PDB file of N, CA, C and O in Angstrom:
ATOM      1  N   MET E   1     -10.624 -12.354  17.053  1.00  0.00           N
ATOM      2  CA  MET E   1     -10.240 -14.083  17.059  1.00  0.00           C
ATOM      3  C   MET E   1      -8.504 -14.774  17.026  1.00  0.00           C
ATOM      4  O   MET E   1      -7.794 -14.034  15.869  1.00  0.00           O
ATOM      5  N   ASN E   2      -8.335 -15.638  18.128  1.00  0.00           N
ATOM      6  CA  ASN E   2      -6.644 -16.088  17.991  1.00  0.00           C
ATOM      7  C   ASN E   2      -6.272 -16.500  16.684  1.00  0.00           C
ATOM      8  O   ASN E   2      -4.683 -16.631  16.820  1.00  0.00           O
ATOM      9  N   ASP E   3      -7.065 -17.194  16.300  1.00  0.00           N
ATOM     10  CA  ASP E   3      -6.350 -18.104  15.089  1.00  0.00           C
ATOM     11  C   ASP E   3      -6.321 -17.414  14.025  1.00  0.00           C
ATOM     12  O   ASP E   3      -4.815 -17.270  13.364  1.00  0.00           O
ATOM     13  N   THR E   4      -6.522 -16.187  14.000  1.00  0.00           N
ATOM     14  CA  THR E   4      -6.354 -15.120  13.055  1.00  0.00           C
ATOM     15  C   THR E   4      -4.800 -15.063  12.316  1.00  0.00           C
ATOM     16  O   THR E   4      -3.971 -14.648  11.818  1.00  0.00           O
ATOM     17  N   ASN E   5      -4.002 -14.928  13.791  1.00  0.00           N
ATOM     18  CA  ASN E   5      -2.750 -14.354  13.974  1.00  0.00           C
ATOM     19  C   ASN E   5      -1.770 -15.850  13.855  1.00  0.00           C
ATOM     20  O   ASN E   5      -0.570 -16.098  14.042  1.00  0.00           O
ATOM     21  N   GLU E   6      -2.125 -16.693  13.993  1.00  0.00           N
ATOM     22  CA  GLU E   6      -1.634 -18.234  14.143  1.00  0.00           C
ATOM     23  C   GLU E   6      -1.784 -18.879  12.696  1.00  0.00           C
ATOM     24  O   GLU E   6      -0.359 -18.715  12.598  1.00  0.00           O
ATOM     25  N   SER E   7      -2.160 -18.354  11.805  1.00  0.00           N
ATOM     26  CA  SER E   7      -1.971 -18.003  10.649  1.00  0.00           C
ATOM     27  C   SER E   7      -1.694 -17.489   9.834  1.00  0.00           C
ATOM     28  O   SER E   7      -1.092 -17.571   8.754  1.00  0.00           O
ATOM     29  N   PHE E   8      -1.270 -16.271  10.416  1.00  0.00           N
ATOM     30  CA  PHE E   8      -0.748 -14.925   9.168  1.00  0.00           C
ATOM     31  C   PHE E   8       0.415 -14.983   9.555  1.00  0.00           C
ATOM     32  O   PHE E   8       1.385 -15.457  10.394  1.00  0.00           O
ATOM     33  N   LYS E   9       1.241 -15.144   8.264  1.00  0.00           N
ATOM     34  CA  LYS E   9       2.907 -15.206   8.101  1.00  0.00           C
ATOM     35  C   LYS E   9       2.941 -14.053   6.922  1.00  0.00           C
ATOM     36  O   LYS E   9       2.583 -13.712   6.740  1.00  0.00           O
ATOM     37  N   ILE E  10       4.356 -13.805   7.523  1.00  0.00           N
ATOM     38  CA  ILE E  10       5.233 -12.658   6.387  1.00  0.00           C
ATOM     39  C   ILE E  10       5.458 -13.607   5.589  1.00  0.00           C
ATOM     40  O   ILE E  10       6.147 -14.043   5.500  1.00  0.00           O
ATOM     41  N   SER E  11       5.108 -12.667   4.423  1.00  0.00           N
ATOM     42  CA  SER E  11       5.802 -13.043   2.584  1.00  0.00           C
ATOM     43  C   SER E  11       6.227 -11.886   2.225  1.00  0.00           C
ATOM     44  O   SER E  11       6.202 -11.007   2.491  1.00  0.00           O
ATOM     45  N   GLY E  12       7.871 -11.835   2.068  1.00  0.00           N
ATOM     46  CA  GLY E  12       8.200 -11.145   1.067  1.00  0.00           C
ATOM     47  C   GLY E  12       9.076 -10.492   2.037  1.00  0.00           C
ATOM     48  O   GLY E  12       9.611 -11.158   2.613  1.00  0.00           O
ATOM     49  N   ASP E  13       9.643  -9.158   1.652  1.00  0.00           N
ATOM     50  CA  ASP E  13      10.399  -8.939   1.625  1.00  0.00           C
ATOM     51  C   ASP E  13      10.429  -7.843   3.073  1.00  0.00           C
ATOM     52  O   ASP E  13      10.057  -6.734   2.785  1.00  0.00           O
ATOM     53  N   TRP E  14      10.458  -8.819   4.535  1.00  0.00           N
ATOM     54  CA  TRP E  14       9.900  -7.538   4.939  1.00  0.00           C
ATOM     55  C   TRP E  14      10.420  -6.168   5.545  1.00  0.00           C
ATOM     56  O   TRP E  14      10.060  -5.204   6.026  1.00  0.00           O
ATOM     57  N   LYS E  15      11.810  -6.352   4.786  1.00  0.00           N
ATOM     58  CA  LYS E  15      13.015  -4.858   5.293  1.00  0.00           C
ATOM     59  C   LYS E  15      12.155  -4.028   4.332  1.00  0.00           C
ATOM     60  O   LYS E  15      11.901  -2.761   4.719  1.00  0.00           O
ATOM     61  N   ILE E  16      11.669  -4.129   2.576  1.00  0.00           N
ATOM     62  CA  ILE E  16      10.990  -2.777   2.040  1.00  0.00           C
ATOM     63  C   ILE E  16       9.595  -2.598   2.746  1.00  0.00           C
ATOM     64  O   ILE E  16       9.269  -2.236   2.605  1.00  0.00           O
ATOM     65  N   LEU E  17       8.457  -3.951   2.612  1.00  0.00           N
ATOM     66  CA  LEU E  17       7.410  -4.065   3.183  1.00  0.00           C
ATOM     67  C   LEU E  17       7.954  -2.674   4.485  1.00  0.00           C
ATOM     68  O   LEU E  17       6.559  -2.157   4.404  1.00  0.00           O
ATOM     69  N   SER E  18       8.429  -3.188   5.668  1.00  0.00           N
ATOM     70  CA  SER E  18       8.246  -2.120   6.651  1.00  0.00           C
ATOM     71  C   SER E  18       8.644  -0.978   5.751  1.00  0.00           C
ATOM     72  O   SER E  18       7.834   0.240   6.899  1.00  0.00           O
ATOM     73  N   LYS E  19       8.950  -0.522   5.309  1.00  0.00           N
ATOM     74  CA  LYS E  19       9.960   0.481   4.980  1.00  0.00           C
ATOM     75  C   LYS E  19       8.330   1.477   4.287  1.00  0.00           C
ATOM     76  O   LYS E  19       8.070   2.236   4.930  1.00  0.00           O
ATOM     77  N   LEU E  20       7.821   0.857   3.276  1.00  0.00           N
ATOM     78  CA  LEU E  20       6.439   1.120   3.071  1.00  0.00           C
ATOM     79  C   LEU E  20       5.625   1.288   3.752  1.00  0.00           C
ATOM     80  O   LEU E  20       4.633   2.528   3.946  1.00  0.00           O
ATOM     81  N   LEU E  21       5.552   0.893   4.776  1.00  0.00           N
ATOM     82  CA  LEU E  21       4.681   1.084   6.113  1.00  0.00           C
ATOM     83  C   LEU E  21       4.572   1.918   7.159  1.00  0.00           C
ATOM     84  O   LEU E  21       3.477   2.612   7.109  1.00  0.00           O
ATOM     85  N   ARG E  22       6.202   2.350   7.082  1.00  0.00           N
ATOM     86  CA  ARG E  22       6.138   3.806   7.825  1.00  0.00           C
ATOM     87  C   ARG E  22       5.854   5.130   7.025  1.00  0.00           C
ATOM     88  O   ARG E  22       5.764   5.748   7.342  1.00  0.00           O
ATOM     89  N   ARG E  23       6.121   4.332   5.836  1.00  0.00           N
ATOM     90  CA  ARG E  23       5.873   6.038   4.754  1.00  0.00           C
ATOM     91  C   ARG E  23       4.491   6.335   4.746  1.00  0.00           C
ATOM     92  O   ARG E  23       3.772   7.096   5.179  1.00  0.00           O
ATOM     93  N   ARG E  24       3.638   5.334   5.291  1.00  0.00           N
ATOM     94  CA  ARG E  24       2.100   5.046   4.682  1.00  0.00           C
ATOM     95  C   ARG E  24       1.579   5.919   6.356  1.00  0.00           C
ATOM     96  O   ARG E  24       0.688   6.438   6.275  1.00  0.00           O
ATOM     97  N   PHE E  25       2.315   5.441   7.420  1.00  0.00           N
ATOM     98  CA  PHE E  25       1.565   5.166   8.940  1.00  0.00           C
ATOM     99  C   PHE E  25       3.096   5.951   9.663  1.00  0.00           C
ATOM    100  O   PHE E  25       3.786   5.108  10.430  1.00  0.00           O
ATOM    101  N   PRO E  26       3.453   7.142   9.332  1.00  0.00           N
ATOM    102  CA  PRO E  26       4.607   7.673  10.047  1.00  0.00           C
ATOM    103  C   PRO E  26       4.901   7.670  11.608  1.00  0.00           C
ATOM    104  O   PRO E  26       6.007   7.226  11.719  1.00  0.00           O
ATOM    105  N   GLU E  27       3.755   7.253  12.219  1.00  0.00           N
ATOM    106  CA  GLU E  27       3.737   6.972  13.538  1.00  0.00           C
ATOM    107  C   GLU E  27       4.223   5.939  14.153  1.00  0.00           C
ATOM    108  O   GLU E  27       4.665   5.208  15.294  1.00  0.00           O
ATOM    109  N   LEU E  28       4.490   4.569  13.049  1.00  0.00           N
ATOM    110  CA  LEU E  28       5.326   3.461  13.415  1.00  0.00           C
ATOM    111  C   LEU E  28       6.835   3.502  13.538  1.00  0.00           C
ATOM    112  O   LEU E  28       7.308   4.782  12.411  1.00  0.00           O
ATOM    113  N   THR E  29       7.108   3.311  14.404  1.00  0.00           N
ATOM    114  CA  THR E  29       8.589   3.300  14.701  1.00  0.00           C
ATOM    115  C   THR E  29       9.188   2.139  14.425  1.00  0.00           C
ATOM    116  O   THR E  29       8.758   0.826  14.146  1.00  0.00           O
ATOM    117  N   PRO E  30      10.501   2.233  14.366  1.00  0.00           N
ATOM    118  CA  PRO E  30      11.010   0.866  13.671  1.00  0.00           C
ATOM    119  C   PRO E  30      11.026  -0.203  14.647  1.00  0.00           C
ATOM    120  O   PRO E  30      10.965  -1.274  14.310  1.00  0.00           O
ATOM    121  N   SER E  31      11.089  -0.300  15.913  1.00  0.00           N
ATOM    122  CA  SER E  31      10.830  -0.872  16.754  1.00  0.00           C
ATOM    123  C   SER E  31       9.021  -1.729  17.347  1.00  0.00           C
ATOM    124  O   SER E  31       9.222  -3.195  17.665  1.00  0.00           O
ATOM    125  N   ASP E  32       8.339  -0.885  16.420  1.00  0.00           N
ATOM    126  CA  ASP E  32       7.007  -1.834  16.102  1.00  0.00           C
ATOM    127  C   ASP E  32       7.217  -2.493  15.243  1.00  0.00           C
ATOM    128  O   ASP E  32       6.554  -3.659  15.111  1.00  0.00           O
ATOM    129  N   LEU E  33       7.825  -1.687  14.106  1.00  0.00           N
ATOM    130  CA  LEU E  33       7.975  -3.285  12.780  1.00  0.00           C
ATOM    131  C   LEU E  33       9.375  -3.936  12.701  1.00  0.00           C
ATOM    132  O   LEU E  33       9.516  -4.748  11.847  1.00  0.00           O
ATOM    133  N   GLU E  34      10.016  -4.644  14.172  1.00  0.00           N
ATOM    134  CA  GLU E  34      10.747  -5.169  14.027  1.00  0.00           C
ATOM    135  C   GLU E  34      10.216  -6.478  14.003  1.00  0.00           C
ATOM    136  O   GLU E  34       9.178  -6.446  14.829  1.00  0.00           O
ATOM    137  N   PHE E  35      10.764  -7.783  13.114  1.00  0.00           N
ATOM    138  CA  PHE E  35      10.094  -8.635  13.048  1.00  0.00           C
ATOM    139  C   PHE E  35      11.175  -9.705  13.030  1.00  0.00           C
ATOM    140  O   PHE E  35      12.721  -9.907  12.747  1.00  0.00           O
ATOM    141  N   GLU E  36      10.746 -10.953  13.899  1.00  0.00           N
ATOM    142  CA  GLU E  36      11.318 -11.871  14.253  1.00  0.00           C
ATOM    143  C   GLU E  36      11.309 -13.388  13.420  1.00  0.00           C
ATOM    144  O   GLU E  36       9.438 -13.574  13.620  1.00  0.00           O
ATOM    145  N   MET E  37      11.639 -14.254  13.134  1.00  0.00           N
ATOM    146  CA  MET E  37      10.917 -15.532  12.111  1.00  0.00           C
ATOM    147  C   MET E  37       9.848 -15.954  13.442  1.00  0.00           C
ATOM    148  O   MET E  37       9.899 -16.148  14.467  1.00  0.00           O
ATOM    149  N   ASN E  38       8.636 -16.714  12.767  1.00  0.00           N
ATOM    150  CA  ASN E  38       7.831 -16.862  13.510  1.00  0.00           C
ATOM    151  C   ASN E  38       7.246 -16.349  14.900  1.00  0.00           C
ATOM    152  O   ASN E  38       6.838 -17.282  15.749  1.00  0.00           O
ATOM    153  N   ARG E  39       7.516 -15.036  14.632  1.00  0.00           N
ATOM    154  CA  ARG E  39       6.775 -14.162  15.904  1.00  0.00           C
ATOM    155  C   ARG E  39       5.844 -13.196  15.213  1.00  0.00           C
ATOM    156  O   ARG E  39       5.879 -12.437  16.171  1.00  0.00           O
ATOM    157  N   GLU E  40       5.169 -13.601  14.243  1.00  0.00           N
ATOM    158  CA  GLU E  40       3.965 -12.650  13.507  1.00  0.00           C
ATOM    159  C   GLU E  40       3.252 -12.171  14.629  1.00  0.00           C
ATOM    160  O   GLU E  40       2.963 -10.804  14.732  1.00  0.00           O
ATOM    161  N   SER E  41       2.617 -12.632  15.549  1.00  0.00           N
ATOM    162  CA  SER E  41       1.699 -12.704  16.774  1.00  0.00           C
ATOM    163  C   SER E  41       2.406 -10.927  17.633  1.00  0.00           C
ATOM    164  O   SER E  41       1.465 -10.409  17.759  1.00  0.00           O
ATOM    165  N   ASP E  42       3.372 -11.095  17.794  1.00  0.00           N
ATOM    166  CA  ASP E  42       4.418 -10.103  18.518  1.00  0.00           C
ATOM    167  C   ASP E  42       4.256  -8.531  17.792  1.00  0.00           C
ATOM    168  O   ASP E  42       3.957  -7.719  17.668  1.00  0.00           O
ATOM    169  N   LEU E  43       4.732  -9.000  16.523  1.00  0.00           N
ATOM    170  CA  LEU E  43       4.790  -7.352  14.963  1.00  0.00           C
ATOM    171  C   LEU E  43       3.178  -7.177  15.185  1.00  0.00           C
ATOM    172  O   LEU E  43       3.041  -6.028  15.232  1.00  0.00           O
ATOM    173  N   LEU E  44       2.377  -8.181  15.226  1.00  0.00           N
ATOM    174  CA  LEU E  44       0.855  -7.405  14.535  1.00  0.00           C
ATOM    175  C   LEU E  44       0.317  -6.984  16.344  1.00  0.00           C
ATOM    176  O   LEU E  44       0.058  -5.877  16.076  1.00  0.00           O
ATOM    177  N   LYS E  45       0.470  -7.268  17.379  1.00  0.00           N
ATOM    178  CA  LYS E  45       0.070  -7.048  18.916  1.00  0.00           C
ATOM    179  C   LYS E  45       1.064  -5.501  18.788  1.00  0.00           C
ATOM    180  O   LYS E  45       0.215  -4.256  19.290  1.00  0.00           O
ATOM    181  N   ARG E  46       1.909  -4.971  18.044  1.00  0.00           N
ATOM    182  CA  ARG E  46       2.664  -3.659  18.315  1.00  0.00           C
ATOM    183  C   ARG E  46       2.137  -2.737  17.254  1.00  0.00           C
ATOM    184  O   ARG E  46       2.096  -1.470  17.819  1.00  0.00           O
ATOM    185  N   ILE E  47       1.885  -3.082  16.205  1.00  0.00           N
ATOM    186  CA  ILE E  47       1.422  -3.028  15.372  1.00  0.00           C
ATOM    187  C   ILE E  47      -0.580  -2.150  15.681  1.00  0.00           C
ATOM    188  O   ILE E  47      -0.586  -1.297  15.038  1.00  0.00           O
ATOM    189  N   GLU E  48      -0.909  -3.162  15.952  1.00  0.00           N
ATOM    190  CA  GLU E  48      -2.439  -2.835  16.260  1.00  0.00           C
ATOM    191  C   GLU E  48      -1.978  -1.660  17.146  1.00  0.00           C
ATOM    192  O   GLU E  48      -3.198  -0.341  17.134  1.00  0.00           O
ATOM    193  N   LYS E  49      -1.411  -1.995  18.286  1.00  0.00           N
ATOM    194  CA  LYS E  49      -1.253  -0.776  19.349  1.00  0.00           C
ATOM    195  C   LYS E  49      -1.068   0.633  18.807  1.00  0.00           C
ATOM    196  O   LYS E  49      -1.794   1.423  19.093  1.00  0.00           O
ATOM    197  N   ARG E  50       0.241   0.764  17.773  1.00  0.00           N
ATOM    198  CA  ARG E  50       0.328   2.169  17.904  1.00  0.00           C
ATOM    199  C   ARG E  50      -0.633   2.357  17.247  1.00  0.00           C
ATOM    200  O   ARG E  50      -0.919   3.891  16.800  1.00  0.00           O
ATOM    201  N   LEU E  51      -1.141   2.223  16.253  1.00  0.00           N
ATOM    202  CA  LEU E  51      -2.321   2.258  14.767  1.00  0.00           C
ATOM    203  C   LEU E  51      -3.650   2.399  15.281  1.00  0.00           C
ATOM    204  O   LEU E  51      -4.249   2.712  15.073  1.00  0.00           O
ATOM    205  N   ASN E  52      -3.983   1.720  16.959  1.00  0.00           N
ATOM    206  CA  ASN E  52      -5.320   1.872  17.406  1.00  0.00           C
ATOM    207  C   ASN E  52      -6.241   1.013  16.479  1.00  0.00           C
ATOM    208  O   ASN E  52      -7.440   1.504  16.365  1.00  0.00           O
ATOM    209  N   LYS E  53      -5.615  -0.163  15.674  1.00  0.00           N
ATOM    210  CA  LYS E  53      -7.039  -0.783  15.023  1.00  0.00           C
ATOM    211  C   LYS E  53      -6.878  -2.581  15.293  1.00  0.00           C
ATOM    212  O   LYS E  53      -6.098  -2.834  16.128  1.00  0.00           O
ATOM    213  N   LYS E  54      -7.536  -2.635  15.117  1.00  0.00           N
ATOM    214  CA  LYS E  54      -8.007  -4.364  14.825  1.00  0.00           C
ATOM    215  C   LYS E  54      -7.145  -5.282  14.349  1.00  0.00           C
ATOM    216  O   LYS E  54      -6.429  -4.840  13.911  1.00  0.00           O
ATOM    217  N   GLN E  55      -7.022  -6.397  14.903  1.00  0.00           N
ATOM    218  CA  GLN E  55      -6.108  -7.193  14.087  1.00  0.00           C
ATOM    219  C   GLN E  55      -6.079  -7.602  13.140  1.00  0.00           C
ATOM    220  O   GLN E  55      -5.309  -7.510  12.107  1.00  0.00           O
ATOM    221  N   THR E  56      -7.204  -7.943  12.463  1.00  0.00           N
ATOM    222  CA  THR E  56      -7.612  -7.823  11.181  1.00  0.00           C
ATOM    223  C   THR E  56      -7.874  -6.734  10.404  1.00  0.00           C
ATOM    224  O   THR E  56      -7.049  -7.247   9.198  1.00  0.00           O
ATOM    225  N   GLU E  57      -7.800  -5.586  10.644  1.00  0.00           N
ATOM    226  CA  GLU E  57      -7.734  -4.662   9.839  1.00  0.00           C
ATOM    227  C   GLU E  57      -6.067  -4.295  10.066  1.00  0.00           C
ATOM    228  O   GLU E  57      -5.698  -4.209   8.692  1.00  0.00           O
ATOM    229  N   VAL E  58      -4.797  -4.668  10.817  1.00  0.00           N
ATOM    230  CA  VAL E  58      -3.579  -4.172  10.328  1.00  0.00           C
ATOM    231  C   VAL E  58      -3.582  -5.694   9.598  1.00  0.00           C
ATOM    232  O   VAL E  58      -2.297  -5.413   8.440  1.00  0.00           O
ATOM    233  N   ILE E  59      -3.687  -6.246   9.680  1.00  0.00           N
ATOM    234  CA  ILE E  59      -3.026  -7.727   8.458  1.00  0.00           C
ATOM    235  C   ILE E  59      -3.787  -7.914   7.079  1.00  0.00           C
ATOM    236  O   ILE E  59      -3.555  -7.778   6.517  1.00  0.00           O
ATOM    237  N   GLU E  60      -4.587  -6.625   7.356  1.00  0.00           N
ATOM    238  CA  GLU E  60      -5.472  -6.416   5.648  1.00  0.00           C
ATOM    239  C   GLU E  60      -4.706  -5.560   5.643  1.00  0.00           C
ATOM    240  O   GLU E  60      -4.435  -5.290   4.331  1.00  0.00           O
ATOM    241  N   ILE E  61      -4.070  -4.425   6.037  1.00  0.00           N
ATOM    242  CA  ILE E  61      -3.400  -3.100   5.239  1.00  0.00           C
ATOM    243  C   ILE E  61      -1.666  -3.927   5.408  1.00  0.00           C
ATOM    244  O   ILE E  61      -1.427  -3.606   4.433  1.00  0.00           O
ATOM    245  N   ILE E  62      -1.425  -4.877   6.030  1.00  0.00           N
ATOM    246  CA  ILE E  62      -0.248  -5.151   5.738  1.00  0.00           C
ATOM    247  C   ILE E  62      -0.108  -6.051   3.975  1.00  0.00           C
ATOM    248  O   ILE E  62       0.503  -5.695   3.473  1.00  0.00           O
ATOM    249  N   ASN E  63      -1.246  -7.042   4.237  1.00  0.00           N
ATOM    250  CA  ASN E  63      -1.370  -8.187   2.804  1.00  0.00           C
ATOM    251  C   ASN E  63      -1.569  -7.128   1.745  1.00  0.00           C
ATOM    252  O   ASN E  63      -0.797  -6.973   0.519  1.00  0.00           O
ATOM    253  N   LYS E  64      -2.247  -6.105   2.378  1.00  0.00           N
ATOM    254  CA  LYS E  64      -2.313  -4.796   0.814  1.00  0.00           C
ATOM    255  C   LYS E  64      -1.595  -4.190   0.321  1.00  0.00           C
ATOM    256  O   LYS E  64      -1.027  -3.204  -0.818  1.00  0.00           O
ATOM    257  N   THR E  65      -0.283  -4.087   1.604  1.00  0.00           N
ATOM    258  CA  THR E  65       1.087  -3.035   1.072  1.00  0.00           C
ATOM    259  C   THR E  65       1.884  -3.744   0.372  1.00  0.00           C
ATOM    260  O   THR E  65       2.811  -4.562   1.081  1.00  0.00           O
ATOM    261  N   ILE E  66       2.056  -4.119  -0.827  1.00  0.00           N
ATOM    262  CA  ILE E  66       2.313  -5.095  -1.410  1.00  0.00           C
ATOM    263  C   ILE E  66       3.422  -3.802  -2.587  1.00  0.00           C
ATOM    264  O   ILE E  66       3.673  -2.725  -2.958  1.00  0.00           O
ATOM    265  N   PRO E  67       4.692  -3.689  -2.525  1.00  0.00           N
ATOM    266  CA  PRO E  67       5.855  -3.002  -3.194  1.00  0.00           C
ATOM    267  C   PRO E  67       5.459  -3.348  -4.526  1.00  0.00           C
ATOM    268  O   PRO E  67       5.328  -4.320  -4.975  1.00  0.00           O
ATOM    269  N   ASN E  68       5.149  -2.775  -4.905  1.00  0.00           N
ATOM    270  CA  ASN E  68       4.844  -2.065  -6.884  1.00  0.00           C
ATOM    271  C   ASN E  68       6.533  -1.999  -7.686  1.00  0.00           C
ATOM    272  O   ASN E  68       7.509  -1.563  -7.203  1.00  0.00           O
ATOM    273  N   LYS E  69       6.329  -2.553  -8.340  1.00  0.00           N
ATOM    274  CA  LYS E  69       7.548  -2.819  -9.434  1.00  0.00           C
ATOM    275  C   LYS E  69       7.797  -1.733 -10.246  1.00  0.00           C
ATOM    276  O   LYS E  69       8.913  -1.007 -10.106  1.00  0.00           O
ATOM    277  N   PHE E  70       7.038  -0.587 -10.149  1.00  0.00           N
ATOM    278  CA  PHE E  70       6.868   1.044 -10.450  1.00  0.00           C
ATOM    279  C   PHE E  70       7.778   1.620  -9.913  1.00  0.00           C
ATOM    280  O   PHE E  70       8.430   1.970  -9.424  1.00  0.00           O
ATOM    281  N   ILE E  71       7.300   1.608  -8.548  1.00  0.00           N
ATOM    282  CA  ILE E  71       8.523   2.235  -7.360  1.00  0.00           C
ATOM    283  C   ILE E  71       9.650   1.473  -7.310  1.00  0.00           C
ATOM    284  O   ILE E  71      10.316   2.457  -7.021  1.00  0.00           O
ATOM    285  N   ASN E  72       9.720   0.357  -7.132  1.00  0.00           N
ATOM    286  CA  ASN E  72      10.948  -0.556  -6.829  1.00  0.00           C
ATOM    287  C   ASN E  72      12.407   0.039  -8.073  1.00  0.00           C
ATOM    288  O   ASN E  72      13.155   0.466  -7.660  1.00  0.00           O
ATOM    289  N   ASN E  73      11.782   0.256  -9.385  1.00  0.00           N
ATOM    290  CA  ASN E  73      12.273   0.575 -10.632  1.00  0.00           C
ATOM    291  C   ASN E  73      12.777   1.906 -10.812  1.00  0.00           C
ATOM    292  O   ASN E  73      13.844   2.639 -11.108  1.00  0.00           O
ATOM    293  N   LEU E  74      11.857   3.007  -9.832  1.00  0.00           N
ATOM    294  CA  LEU E  74      12.601   4.126  -9.291  1.00  0.00           C
ATOM    295  C   LEU E  74      13.263   4.315  -8.584  1.00  0.00           C
ATOM    296  O   LEU E  74      14.146   5.659  -8.485  1.00  0.00           O
ATOM    297  N   LYS E  75      13.415   3.380  -7.736  1.00  0.00           N
ATOM    298  CA  LYS E  75      14.392   2.907  -6.654  1.00  0.00           C
ATOM    299  C   LYS E  75      14.659   4.650  -5.568  1.00  0.00           C
ATOM    300  O   LYS E  75      15.166   5.461  -5.128  1.00  0.00           O
ATOM    301  N   ILE E  76      12.952   4.480  -5.474  1.00  0.00           N
ATOM    302  CA  ILE E  76      12.533   5.774  -4.854  1.00  0.00           C
ATOM    303  C   ILE E  76      13.175   5.761  -3.005  1.00  0.00           C
ATOM    304  O   ILE E  76      13.360   4.165  -2.588  1.00  0.00           O
ATOM    305  N   LYS E  77      13.857   6.477  -2.602  1.00  0.00           N
ATOM    306  CA  LYS E  77      14.709   6.147  -1.189  1.00  0.00           C
ATOM    307  C   LYS E  77      13.723   6.442  -0.252  1.00  0.00           C
ATOM    308  O   LYS E  77      12.688   7.139  -0.111  1.00  0.00           O
ATOM    309  N   TYR E  78      13.345   5.079   0.835  1.00  0.00           N
ATOM    310  CA  TYR E  78      12.707   5.257   1.846  1.00  0.00           C
ATOM    311  C   TYR E  78      12.676   5.906   2.965  1.00  0.00           C
ATOM    312  O   TYR E  78      13.918   5.815   3.553  1.00  0.00           O
ATOM    313  N   HIS E  79      11.884   6.282   3.359  1.00  0.00           N
ATOM    314  CA  HIS E  79      12.578   6.814   5.247  1.00  0.00           C
ATOM    315  C   HIS E  79      12.510   6.123   6.029  1.00  0.00           C
ATOM    316  O   HIS E  79      12.202   4.880   6.534  1.00  0.00           O
ATOM    317  N   GLU E  80      13.375   6.158   7.166  1.00  0.00           N
ATOM    318  CA  GLU E  80      14.567   5.217   7.618  1.00  0.00           C
ATOM    319  C   GLU E  80      13.536   5.530   9.086  1.00  0.00           C
ATOM    320  O   GLU E  80      13.255   6.375   9.486  1.00  0.00           O
TER     321      GLU E  80
END
């Protein structure tokens, strides 16, 4: 459904979120996670392809990958 990616918007700090995604899915590359404002559909397509998942699954993964205050307080170093 194409409406899904049109209405999907990145919220929060993408830099932190992308690091958490890379930690969870090491197969994601920095270029897979490059994000430009109002270009969410491009980002979704790259992640879909790399993870071999449907768009709805990718959106769910992104929405559920929320930085945890506990993790942030520990100042865990994320893999670049």
